CSV table of C-alpha atoms and ligand atoms in Angstrom, one decimal:
chain,number,residue,atom,x,y,z
O,1,MET,CA,0.2,-0.3,0.1
O,2,ASN,CA,1.5,3.3,-0.6
O,3,VAL,CA,1.9,5.7,2.0
O,4,VAL,CA,0.8,9.3,1.8
O,5,PRO,CA,4.2,11.2,1.7
O,6,ASP,CA,4.9,13.9,4.2
O,7,LEU,CA,1.1,14.1,6.1
O,8,LYS,CA,1.4,16.5,9.2
O,9,HIS,CA,-1.4,16.9,11.8
O,10,ASP,CA,-2.1,20.1,13.2
O,11,PHE,CA,0.1,21.9,11.0
O,12,PRO,CA,0.4,25.5,11.6
O,13,LEU,CA,0.0,27.8,8.4
O,14,ARG,CA,1.0,31.1,9.0
O,15,GLU,CA,3.8,31.3,6.9
O,16,LEU,CA,1.7,29.7,4.5
O,17,ASN,CA,-0.6,32.9,4.4
O,18,THR,CA,0.4,36.0,3.1
O,19,PHE,CA,-2.3,37.5,5.6
O,20,GLY,CA,-0.1,36.0,8.4
O,21,ILE,CA,-3.0,34.8,9.6
O,22,ALA,CA,-2.3,32.2,12.7
O,23,ALA,CA,-4.3,28.9,12.1
O,24,SER,CA,-3.7,25.8,11.7
O,25,ALA,CA,-5.1,22.7,9.6
O,26,LYS,CA,-6.2,19.3,10.7
O,27,ALA,CA,-4.0,17.7,8.3
O,28,TYR,CA,-1.5,18.7,5.6
O,29,VAL,CA,0.2,17.3,2.8
O,30,ARG,CA,2.7,18.1,0.5
O,31,ILE,CA,1.6,17.6,-3.5
O,32,ARG,CA,4.1,17.0,-5.8
O,33,SER,CA,2.4,15.2,-7.9
O,34,VAL,CA,-0.8,13.4,-9.6
O,35,GLU,CA,0.6,10.6,-8.1
O,36,ASP,CA,0.9,12.4,-4.5
O,37,LEU,CA,-2.6,13.1,-5.5
O,38,GLN,CA,-4.0,9.3,-6.0
O,39,VAL,CA,-2.6,8.2,-3.1
O,40,VAL,CA,-3.9,10.7,-1.0
O,41,ARG,CA,-7.6,10.2,-2.7
O,42,ALA,CA,-7.1,6.3,-2.2
O,43,ASP,CA,-6.6,7.2,1.9
O,44,SER,CA,-10.2,6.3,3.4
O,45,THR,CA,-9.8,8.9,6.4
O,46,LEU,CA,-7.5,11.4,4.3
O,47,SER,CA,-10.2,11.1,1.4
O,48,ALA,CA,-13.6,11.7,3.7
O,49,MET,CA,-11.7,15.4,5.2
O,50,PRO,CA,-12.9,18.9,3.7
O,51,ARG,CA,-10.4,19.5,1.0
O,52,LEU,CA,-8.3,23.2,0.6
O,53,VAL,CA,-5.9,23.1,-1.9
O,54,LEU,CA,-3.8,25.6,-1.3
O,55,GLY,CA,-0.5,27.0,-3.4
O,56,GLY,CA,1.6,30.7,-2.2
O,57,GLY,CA,-2.1,31.5,0.1
O,58,SER,CA,-2.3,35.2,-1.2
O,59,ASN,CA,-5.8,34.9,-2.1
O,60,LEU,CA,-6.3,33.4,1.4
O,61,LEU,CA,-8.6,34.4,4.4
O,62,LEU,CA,-8.2,32.0,7.0
O,63,THR,CA,-11.1,32.9,9.7
O,64,ARG,CA,-10.5,29.8,12.0
O,65,ASP,CA,-8.5,26.9,12.1
O,66,PHE,CA,-8.9,24.4,9.5
O,67,ASP,CA,-11.1,21.2,10.3
O,68,GLY,CA,-9.5,19.1,7.4
O,69,LEU,CA,-7.2,18.3,5.0
O,70,VAL,CA,-4.3,21.0,3.3
O,71,LEU,CA,-3.5,20.4,-0.2
O,72,HIS,CA,-0.5,21.9,-0.6
O,73,MET,CA,0.0,21.9,-3.9
O,74,THR,CA,4.2,22.2,-4.1
O,75,GLY,CA,5.0,20.5,-8.0
O,76,THR,CA,7.5,22.7,-9.9
O,77,GLY,CA,9.1,22.9,-13.9
O,78,MET,CA,8.2,24.7,-16.4
O,79,ALA,CA,9.0,24.3,-20.1
O,80,ILE,CA,8.7,25.2,-24.2
O,81,THR,CA,6.1,22.1,-25.4
O,82,GLY,CA,6.0,23.3,-29.0
O,83,GLU,CA,5.4,25.9,-31.3
O,84,ASP,CA,3.2,26.5,-34.5
O,85,GLU,CA,2.8,29.6,-36.7
O,86,GLN,CA,1.8,32.3,-34.5
O,87,TYR,CA,2.0,30.6,-31.0
O,88,ARG,CA,4.4,29.5,-28.8
O,89,TYR,CA,3.5,26.7,-25.9
O,90,VAL,CA,4.5,26.7,-22.4
O,91,THR,CA,3.8,24.4,-19.6
O,92,ALA,CA,4.1,24.9,-16.0
O,93,GLN,CA,3.7,23.0,-12.9
O,94,ALA,CA,1.0,24.2,-10.8
O,95,GLY,CA,3.2,24.6,-7.4
O,96,GLU,CA,5.6,27.4,-9.6
O,97,PRO,CA,6.0,31.3,-8.3
O,98,TRP,CA,4.0,32.7,-10.5
O,99,HIS,CA,6.4,35.8,-11.2
O,100,GLY,CA,9.6,33.4,-11.3
O,101,PHE,CA,7.4,32.0,-14.5
O,102,VAL,CA,6.7,35.3,-16.0
O,103,GLN,CA,10.1,36.1,-16.1
O,104,TRP,CA,11.2,32.9,-17.4
O,105,THR,CA,9.2,33.4,-19.8
O,106,LEU,CA,10.3,36.4,-20.9
O,107,ALA,CA,14.1,35.5,-20.2
O,108,GLN,CA,13.0,32.5,-23.2
O,109,GLY,CA,12.2,35.1,-25.5
O,110,CYS,CA,8.1,34.1,-25.5
O,111,PRO,CA,6.9,37.5,-24.2
O,112,GLY,CA,3.3,38.3,-23.5
O,113,LEU,CA,3.0,37.6,-19.8
O,114,GLU,CA,4.2,40.6,-18.8
O,115,ASN,CA,2.1,43.1,-17.5
O,116,LEU,CA,1.3,40.4,-14.8
O,117,SER,CA,4.3,40.7,-13.1
O,118,LEU,CA,4.8,40.4,-9.8
O,119,ILE,CA,1.6,38.6,-8.8
O,120,PRO,CA,2.0,36.7,-5.5
O,121,GLY,CA,1.2,33.0,-5.9
O,122,THR,CA,1.6,30.0,-7.8
O,123,VAL,CA,1.0,29.0,-11.6
O,124,GLY,CA,-2.1,27.1,-10.4
O,125,ALA,CA,-4.0,28.8,-8.1
O,126,ALA,CA,-3.5,31.7,-11.1
O,127,PRO,CA,-6.7,30.6,-13.2
O,128,ILE,CA,-8.8,30.2,-9.8
O,129,GLN,CA,-9.8,33.6,-10.1
O,130,ASN,CA,-8.7,34.3,-13.8
O,131,ILE,CA,-5.7,36.6,-12.4
O,132,GLY,CA,-5.6,40.0,-13.9
O,133,ALA,CA,-3.6,43.6,-13.6
O,134,TYR,CA,-2.7,46.4,-15.8
O,135,GLY,CA,-4.6,45.9,-18.6
O,136,SER,CA,-3.8,42.4,-18.9
O,137,GLU,CA,-5.7,38.5,-17.6
O,138,LEU,CA,-4.4,35.0,-17.6
O,139,ALA,CA,-7.5,34.3,-20.4
O,140,GLU,CA,-5.9,36.1,-22.8
O,141,PHE,CA,-2.7,33.9,-23.0
O,142,LEU,CA,-4.3,30.3,-21.5
O,143,TYR,CA,-4.3,27.5,-23.5
O,144,ALA,CA,-5.4,24.6,-21.2
O,145,VAL,CA,-5.4,24.0,-17.7
O,146,GLU,CA,-4.1,19.7,-16.2
O,147,VAL,CA,-6.7,18.9,-13.7
O,148,PHE,CA,-7.5,15.9,-11.2
O,149,ASP,CA,-10.8,15.7,-10.2
O,150,PHE,CA,-10.8,14.5,-6.7
O,151,ILE,CA,-14.4,12.6,-6.8
O,152,THR,CA,-14.0,10.6,-10.1
O,153,GLY,CA,-10.1,10.5,-9.6
O,154,GLN,CA,-9.7,11.4,-13.2
O,155,SER,CA,-6.9,13.4,-14.7
O,156,LEU,CA,-8.3,15.9,-17.7
O,157,THR,CA,-7.0,18.5,-19.7
O,158,LEU,CA,-9.7,21.5,-20.2
O,159,SER,CA,-9.3,24.9,-22.8
O,160,ALA,CA,-9.4,27.7,-22.0
O,161,ALA,CA,-12.9,28.0,-23.3
O,162,ASP,CA,-14.0,25.0,-20.7
O,163,CYS,CA,-12.5,26.8,-17.5
O,164,ARG,CA,-15.5,30.1,-18.6
O,165,PHE,CA,-13.3,32.7,-17.5
O,166,GLY,CA,-15.0,36.3,-16.2
O,167,TYR,CA,-13.9,39.4,-14.4
O,168,ARG,CA,-11.7,37.1,-11.8
O,169,ASP,CA,-14.0,34.3,-12.1
O,170,SER,CA,-13.4,30.7,-13.6
O,171,ILE,CA,-15.6,27.3,-13.7
O,172,PHE,CA,-13.2,26.2,-10.4
O,173,LYS,CA,-14.9,29.0,-8.1
O,174,HIS,CA,-18.4,27.0,-9.7
O,175,GLU,CA,-18.9,24.0,-10.9
O,176,LEU,CA,-15.5,22.4,-10.3
O,177,LYS,CA,-15.1,24.5,-6.8
O,178,GLY,CA,-14.1,21.7,-3.9
O,179,ARG,CA,-13.2,18.9,-6.6
O,180,ALA,CA,-10.5,20.1,-9.2
O,181,VAL,CA,-7.1,20.3,-8.7
O,182,ILE,CA,-5.0,22.2,-10.6
O,183,CYS,CA,-2.2,20.0,-11.4
O,184,ALA,CA,-0.3,22.2,-14.3
O,185,VAL,CA,-1.6,25.0,-16.9
O,186,ARG,CA,-0.1,25.3,-20.1
O,187,PHE,CA,-0.1,29.0,-22.3
O,188,ARG,CA,-0.5,29.9,-26.1
O,189,LEU,CA,1.7,33.2,-26.2
O,190,PRO,CA,1.8,35.1,-29.4
O,191,LYS,CA,5.3,35.3,-32.0
O,192,GLU,CA,3.7,39.0,-33.1
O,193,TRP,CA,4.1,40.0,-29.9
O,194,GLN,CA,2.4,43.8,-29.4
O,195,PRO,CA,3.0,45.9,-26.0
O,196,ASN,CA,0.0,46.4,-24.0
O,197,LEU,CA,-0.4,49.8,-23.1
O,198,ARG,CA,-4.4,50.8,-22.4
O,199,TYR,CA,-3.4,50.6,-18.8
O,200,ALA,CA,-2.8,54.6,-18.9
O,201,GLU,CA,-0.4,54.6,-15.5
O,202,LEU,CA,1.9,51.8,-16.9
O,203,ALA,CA,1.8,54.0,-20.3
O,204,ALA,CA,2.7,57.0,-18.0
O,205,GLU,CA,5.2,55.0,-16.1
O,206,LEU,CA,7.1,54.2,-19.2
O,207,GLY,CA,6.8,57.5,-20.7
O,208,VAL,CA,4.5,56.6,-23.9
O,209,GLU,CA,0.8,57.2,-25.2
O,210,PRO,CA,-1.8,54.9,-23.5
O,211,VAL,CA,-3.1,53.7,-26.7
O,212,ALA,CA,-2.1,50.2,-28.7
O,213,GLU,CA,-2.5,51.8,-32.4
O,214,ARG,CA,0.9,54.0,-31.8
O,215,SER,CA,1.4,57.2,-34.5
O,216,ALA,CA,4.4,57.5,-36.2
O,217,GLN,CA,6.3,60.2,-33.7
O,218,ASP,CA,6.6,58.1,-30.6
O,219,ARG,CA,9.4,56.8,-29.2
O,220,PRO,CA,10.3,53.0,-29.9
O,221,ALA,CA,7.9,51.2,-28.5
O,222,PRO,CA,8.6,49.3,-25.3
O,223,THR,CA,10.3,46.1,-25.3
O,224,PRO,CA,8.7,43.0,-23.1
O,225,ARG,CA,11.6,43.5,-20.5
O,226,GLN,CA,10.5,47.3,-19.7
O,227,ILE,CA,7.3,47.0,-19.5
O,228,SER,CA,7.4,44.0,-16.9
O,229,ASP,CA,10.0,47.0,-14.7
O,230,ALA,CA,7.7,49.5,-14.9
O,231,VAL,CA,4.8,46.7,-13.9
O,232,VAL,CA,6.9,46.0,-11.0
O,233,ALA,CA,8.1,49.0,-10.2
O,234,ILE,CA,4.6,50.9,-10.1
O,235,ARG,CA,3.4,47.7,-7.9
O,236,ARG,CA,6.2,47.7,-5.5
O,237,ARG,CA,5.6,51.8,-4.7
O,238,LYS,CA,1.6,50.9,-4.2
O,239,LEU,CA,0.5,47.9,-2.4
O,240,PRO,CA,2.2,46.7,0.5
O,241,ASP,CA,4.9,43.7,0.7
O,242,PRO,CA,3.2,40.6,2.1
O,243,ALA,CA,6.7,40.1,3.6
O,244,VAL,CA,6.4,43.0,6.0
O,245,THR,CA,2.6,43.7,6.4
O,246,GLY,CA,0.7,41.0,5.9
O,247,ASN,CA,-2.5,41.1,3.1
O,248,ALA,CA,-4.2,39.7,0.5
O,249,GLY,CA,-3.7,42.4,-2.2
O,250,SER,CA,-7.5,43.9,-3.2
O,251,PHE,CA,-9.8,42.5,-0.6
O,252,PHE,CA,-12.9,43.7,-2.6
O,253,LYS,CA,-13.7,42.8,-6.2
O,254,ASN,CA,-14.6,46.6,-8.4
O,255,PRO,CA,-18.4,45.9,-8.2
O,256,VAL,CA,-20.1,46.0,-12.1
O,257,VAL,CA,-23.5,47.8,-12.1
O,258,SER,CA,-25.8,49.1,-14.8
O,259,ALA,CA,-25.2,52.2,-17.0
O,260,ALA,CA,-28.6,53.5,-15.1
O,261,LYS,CA,-26.7,52.4,-11.8
O,262,ARG,CA,-23.7,54.1,-12.9
O,263,ASP,CA,-25.2,57.9,-14.2
O,264,ALA,CA,-27.8,57.7,-10.8
O,265,LEU,CA,-24.3,57.5,-8.3
O,266,LEU,CA,-22.4,60.2,-10.5
O,267,ALA,CA,-25.1,62.2,-10.8
O,268,GLU,CA,-25.4,62.2,-7.2
O,269,HIS,CA,-21.0,61.4,-6.9
O,270,PRO,CA,-19.2,63.8,-9.9
O,271,ALA,CA,-15.9,62.1,-8.4
O,272,LEU,CA,-17.2,58.7,-9.0
O,273,VAL,CA,-14.3,56.6,-10.4
O,274,SER,CA,-16.4,54.2,-12.9
O,275,TYR,CA,-14.6,52.3,-16.2
O,276,LEU,CA,-16.6,51.5,-19.2
O,277,GLN,CA,-18.1,47.5,-19.8
O,278,SER,CA,-17.8,45.7,-23.5
O,279,ASP,CA,-21.2,45.0,-22.3
O,280,GLY,CA,-22.4,48.7,-21.5
O,281,SER,CA,-22.0,48.0,-17.8
O,282,TYR,CA,-19.6,49.7,-15.4
O,283,LYS,CA,-17.4,48.4,-12.9
O,284,LEU,CA,-17.1,50.9,-10.0
O,285,ALA,CA,-13.5,51.3,-8.2
O,286,ALA,CA,-14.2,49.7,-5.1
O,287,GLY,CA,-11.1,51.2,-3.7
O,288,TRP,CA,-12.7,54.6,-4.3
O,289,LEU,CA,-16.2,54.0,-2.9
O,290,ILE,CA,-13.9,52.6,0.4
O,291,ASP,CA,-12.2,55.2,0.9
O,292,GLN,CA,-15.9,57.5,0.7
O,293,CYS,CA,-17.0,56.0,3.8
O,294,GLY,CA,-13.7,57.3,5.4
O,295,TRP,CA,-12.4,53.6,6.1
O,296,LYS,CA,-8.5,54.3,4.8
O,297,GLY,CA,-5.9,54.2,7.0
O,298,LYS,CA,-8.5,53.2,9.7
O,299,SER,CA,-8.0,49.9,12.1
O,300,LEU,CA,-10.8,47.6,13.6
O,301,GLY,CA,-8.8,45.4,16.6
O,302,ALA,CA,-5.4,44.2,14.5
O,303,ALA,CA,-7.1,44.6,11.2
O,304,GLY,CA,-6.7,47.4,9.2
O,305,VAL,CA,-7.3,49.8,5.7
O,306,HIS,CA,-4.1,50.5,4.0
O,307,GLU,CA,-3.3,54.1,4.6
O,308,ARG,CA,-2.7,54.4,0.5
O,309,GLN,CA,-4.6,51.6,-0.9
O,310,ALA,CA,-8.0,51.2,0.3
O,311,LEU,CA,-9.0,48.7,-1.1
O,312,VAL,CA,-6.2,46.1,0.9
O,313,LEU,CA,-6.3,45.3,4.2
O,314,VAL,CA,-4.0,44.6,6.4
O,315,ASN,CA,-3.2,43.0,9.5
O,316,ARG,CA,-1.0,45.2,11.8
O,317,GLY,CA,0.3,42.3,13.5
O,318,GLY,CA,-1.6,39.3,14.9
O,319,ALA,CA,-4.7,39.8,13.8
O,320,THR,CA,-6.9,36.9,13.5
O,321,GLY,CA,-8.9,36.1,10.6
O,322,ALA,CA,-12.5,37.1,12.3
O,323,GLU,CA,-10.9,40.1,13.0
O,324,VAL,CA,-10.1,40.5,9.1
O,325,LEU,CA,-13.7,39.3,8.4
O,326,ALA,CA,-15.5,41.5,10.6
O,327,LEU,CA,-13.8,44.3,9.2
O,328,ALA,CA,-15.0,44.0,6.0
O,329,ARG,CA,-17.8,43.3,6.8
O,330,ARG,CA,-18.4,46.7,8.1
O,331,ILE,CA,-16.4,48.2,5.3
O,332,ALA,CA,-19.2,46.5,2.9
O,333,GLU,CA,-22.4,47.4,5.2
O,334,ASP,CA,-21.1,51.5,4.9
O,335,VAL,CA,-20.7,51.1,1.0
O,336,GLN,CA,-24.3,49.2,0.8
O,337,GLN,CA,-25.5,51.9,2.9
O,338,ARG,CA,-23.7,55.1,1.3
O,339,PHE,CA,-24.0,54.1,-2.5
O,340,GLY,CA,-26.3,50.9,-2.5
O,341,VAL,CA,-23.4,48.9,-4.0
O,342,VAL,CA,-23.2,45.6,-2.8
O,343,LEU,CA,-19.1,44.8,-2.6
O,344,GLU,CA,-18.0,41.7,-2.5
O,345,PRO,CA,-14.5,40.2,-1.2
O,346,GLU,CA,-11.4,38.9,-3.6
O,347,PRO,CA,-9.8,36.2,-1.2
O,348,VAL,CA,-11.1,33.2,-0.7
O,349,LEU,CA,-12.7,32.9,2.5
O,350,ALA,CA,-12.0,29.4,4.6
E,1,FAD,C1,0.2,41.6,-2.6
E,1,FAD,C2,-1.0,41.0,-3.6
E,1,FAD,C3,-1.2,41.5,-4.1
E,1,FAD,C4,-1.9,41.4,-6.1
E,1,FAD,N1,-2.0,41.4,-6.9
E,1,FAD,C5,-3.0,40.5,-7.3
E,1,FAD,C6,-3.2,41.4,-8.7
E,1,FAD,O1,-2.9,42.2,-8.9
E,1,FAD,N2,-4.0,40.5,-9.9
E,1,FAD,C7,-4.7,39.2,-9.1
E,1,FAD,O2,-5.6,38.4,-9.9
E,1,FAD,N3,-5.1,38.5,-7.8
E,1,FAD,C8,-3.9,40.0,-6.9
E,1,FAD,N4,-3.8,38.9,-5.6
E,1,FAD,C9,-4.5,38.5,-5.8
E,1,FAD,C10,-3.5,36.9,-5.9
E,1,FAD,O3,-2.0,37.4,-5.3
E,1,FAD,C11,-3.4,35.6,-6.7
E,1,FAD,O4,-5.3,35.3,-6.5
E,1,FAD,C12,-3.1,34.0,-6.8
E,1,FAD,O5,-3.3,33.9,-7.7
E,1,FAD,C13,-3.1,33.4,-5.8
E,1,FAD,O6,-2.2,32.6,-6.0
E,1,FAD,P1,-1.9,31.2,-4.7
E,1,FAD,O7,-1.3,30.2,-5.1
E,1,FAD,O8,-1.4,32.4,-3.8
E,1,FAD,O9,-3.3,31.2,-4.4
E,1,FAD,P2,-3.8,30.7,-2.6
E,1,FAD,O10,-4.2,32.0,-2.1
E,1,FAD,O11,-3.4,29.5,-2.5
E,1,FAD,O12,-5.4,29.8,-3.2
E,1,FAD,C14,-6.4,30.9,-3.5
E,1,FAD,C15,-8.0,29.6,-4.1
E,1,FAD,O13,-7.0,29.3,-5.4
E,1,FAD,C16,-7.6,27.4,-4.8
E,1,FAD,N5,-6.1,26.9,-5.2
E,1,FAD,C17,-4.8,27.7,-4.7
E,1,FAD,N6,-3.9,26.9,-5.7
E,1,FAD,C18,-4.9,25.7,-6.8
E,1,FAD,C19,-4.4,24.6,-7.6
E,1,FAD,N7,-3.5,24.1,-7.8
E,1,FAD,N8,-5.4,24.0,-7.7
E,1,FAD,C20,-6.9,24.2,-7.3
E,1,FAD,N9,-7.1,25.3,-6.5
E,1,FAD,C21,-6.5,25.8,-6.3
E,1,FAD,C22,-7.4,27.8,-3.2
E,1,FAD,O14,-7.8,26.6,-2.7
E,1,FAD,C23,-8.1,29.1,-3.6
E,1,FAD,O15,-9.7,29.0,-3.6
E,1,FAD,C24,-2.6,39.6,-5.1
E,1,FAD,C25,-2.3,39.2,-3.5
E,1,FAD,C26,-1.2,40.3,-2.9
E,1,FAD,C27,-1.0,39.5,-1.4
């Protein structure tokens, strides 16, 4: 009989979540391969437990001790796996750190992911919420996802269409929640690379016009490396480093509202920050809404709102998950009361 590798009981998770919440897992195992998952699934005690798949713990709020089994995805490896006329195909294992993977693709001469530089976490978690930043989203480059279905024990490959990506959303948050373990991700990176400078702040950092079509007078287009460096520089300036101050990045999704709702809000609040979406709806800047409610820099117990980024909740030292959750609820209530807009948490609550 196969033995479950490195099985631990009452395992501390504080070092494994970027909020730095001191919670523990009833059982914990490191997963390096599909074979490890098969061994765990064959164990009747472990397979009957509630499961939490863990990557870098950077999009997770542990609200209490986890009374179940943590499957910590630690398998690494990345390779260029093929090419055709238009694309290069690259595969990375789930436990590979995301930023290191992006840097590796650039070093291999396979650009495309540079706008997503320095997002914390692992490759395997990236499809869960279709990570996005600086005008780019994972879904634009994802080719397929290799998944282990913990319920059936089958390995399967999902195409990008199968993943049903949306804004911070995918099938892994719905039908496949709790059963799909992502083991590897395959990417499709365009050979004819174009800089993505749609995001005005990024273009400004690079000293170029924030448009896709560039005029002849423009300076030469920035290179993928320059774009990655600019994204890194902006992120370092704007976001608290989880190694110093516990946080999980944006705590709330930017709410999407109808044009009628946005117009009504704009009439009352002329400074409202909103972005038109392709379907005619509007995305509101959640950080602006929170800031207007006076929460920036405030605290509730040891949980707080970052001084510069109202969207980022922080652990000011020794915060419990329950404290962070209580703060998030108070903020969401205030925003709902003042603007009639519902804020949804972005991190997974466990
Ligand atoms: C400072 C900071 C900045 C951030 N900036 C951004 C940003 O710009 N854009 C953005 O989109 N996100 C951002 N995030 C959020 C986070 O980095 C991403 O969501 C990231 O993809 C989470 O990866 P992780 O490995 O840490 O996932 P975890 O936190 O470990 O897990 C998150 C969820 O994914 C599930 N999961 C993890 N791995 C797997 C797997 N292999 N198979 C199945 N399920 C899995 C978990 O069960 C959990 O539900 C930021 C976070 C921080 C702390």
